[in-house]
């Protein structure tokens, strides 16, 4: 079957909740993906940073295959021999005493929100069902009804009410607005250290540090959603570390899977994560041995291959080179590590047509928020590959 035949079937039988580029991928390796016509592309999206380790990483693949032949699912009704080791290794790598595994990012965010509410009632002493959680404009934390309840993006939200109460939204990047929004009922502040889906929005320097101080002073939990920014993408294990901030809870997902098998987690210390009791939260697949074995291998690759250092070095190079491309369409190039956004001017016609032009020349990138092209290749990319991509990006950014 050719590309058009696959697309026709997909459009006919599948819900239209995405607007993908018209490329049908059949295999991938490292930073490269291949379509059903035999064309090769450089992946500059990395499945929204879920494949930081590169596609089909051999060590993660081996862990998946080995575990799949032993036991894949026990449910948490019984114990398995992979989950305890994932807990321990996550703790050793991240410095948090405990973790709680789920499957998708949105589920881990929901878990963090539930935990913050329970902490407010049982530790802070907020009156039951009065807890408030502060979030920021332009946020992206997932697609559940509670999460879209505090989205400020009409497409994510408008047709999906009634909404979950208990959320307050203040402008992103404005620490004073957070301080002003705190009440005695505030349980937590939840933020992305850099807003990925929001258009690679980097808050003002000192913002995260200030927010952490405000939270501490007011006995409010600071939750960092590092599902996209975490696990080495921005050049550190967590983007919060750029400001020496240690959030009370960190939510991870995406690259925890190495791109193989969905797994997400909430990380926190025992005094917070220790408050859940049996029966209060769970998931049939959460913490299954296959996911745990894959995540253990995915974490090992991040550490062994020094992918944070790589993201810094190659991200700085890529961003510097992108900034030097003369183009009437480019408003700003910004980013941290290998999470880079090229924001286009409003009269450029939008980022989509540039992404389509890149696709035809062998680079897959996806527009975010209409005017931003995100460049976020797997962290295993090398300088030669960036040097291969740059003239193509230049040509596309210079089209009329
Ligand atoms: C992708 C993402 C999520 C949602 O993760 P899913 O696995 O798609 O549910 C949440 N927060 C951030 C910051 C993300 O980038």
Short mmCIF file of C-alpha atoms and ligand atoms in Angstrom, two decimals, residues 104-106 140-142 192 225 227-228 254, ligand 1:
data_model
loop_
_atom_site.label_atom_id
_atom_site.label_comp_id
_atom_site.label_asym_id
_atom_site.label_seq_id
_atom_site.Cartn_x
_atom_site.Cartn_y
_atom_site.Cartn_z
CA UNK A 104 0.22 8.31 30.34
CA UNK A 105 1.42 11.77 31.23
CA UNK A 106 -2.11 12.99 31.86
CA UNK A 140 -0.40 21.98 28.64
CA UNK A 141 -0.78 19.16 31.14
CA UNK A 142 -2.84 16.62 29.16
CA UNK A 192 5.90 23.55 33.28
CA UNK A 225 5.32 19.07 35.12
CA UNK A 227 6.85 15.36 31.20
CA UNK A 228 8.34 17.14 28.19
CA UNK A 254 7.33 10.58 27.72
C1 LIG B 1 2.75 15.49 26.67
C2 LIG B 1 2.55 16.24 27.93
C3 LIG B 1 1.57 15.84 28.86
C4 LIG B 1 0.59 14.73 28.60
O1 LIG B 1 1.18 13.50 28.41
P1 LIG B 1 0.32 12.33 27.70
O2 LIG B 1 1.20 11.14 27.79
O3 LIG B 1 0.07 12.77 26.29
O4 LIG B 1 -0.94 12.18 28.47
C5 LIG B 1 1.48 16.55 30.05
N1 LIG B 1 2.30 17.59 30.31
C6 LIG B 1 3.24 18.00 29.43
C7 LIG B 1 4.12 19.14 29.80
C8 LIG B 1 3.38 17.36 28.22
O5 LIG B 1 4.28 17.79 27.32
#
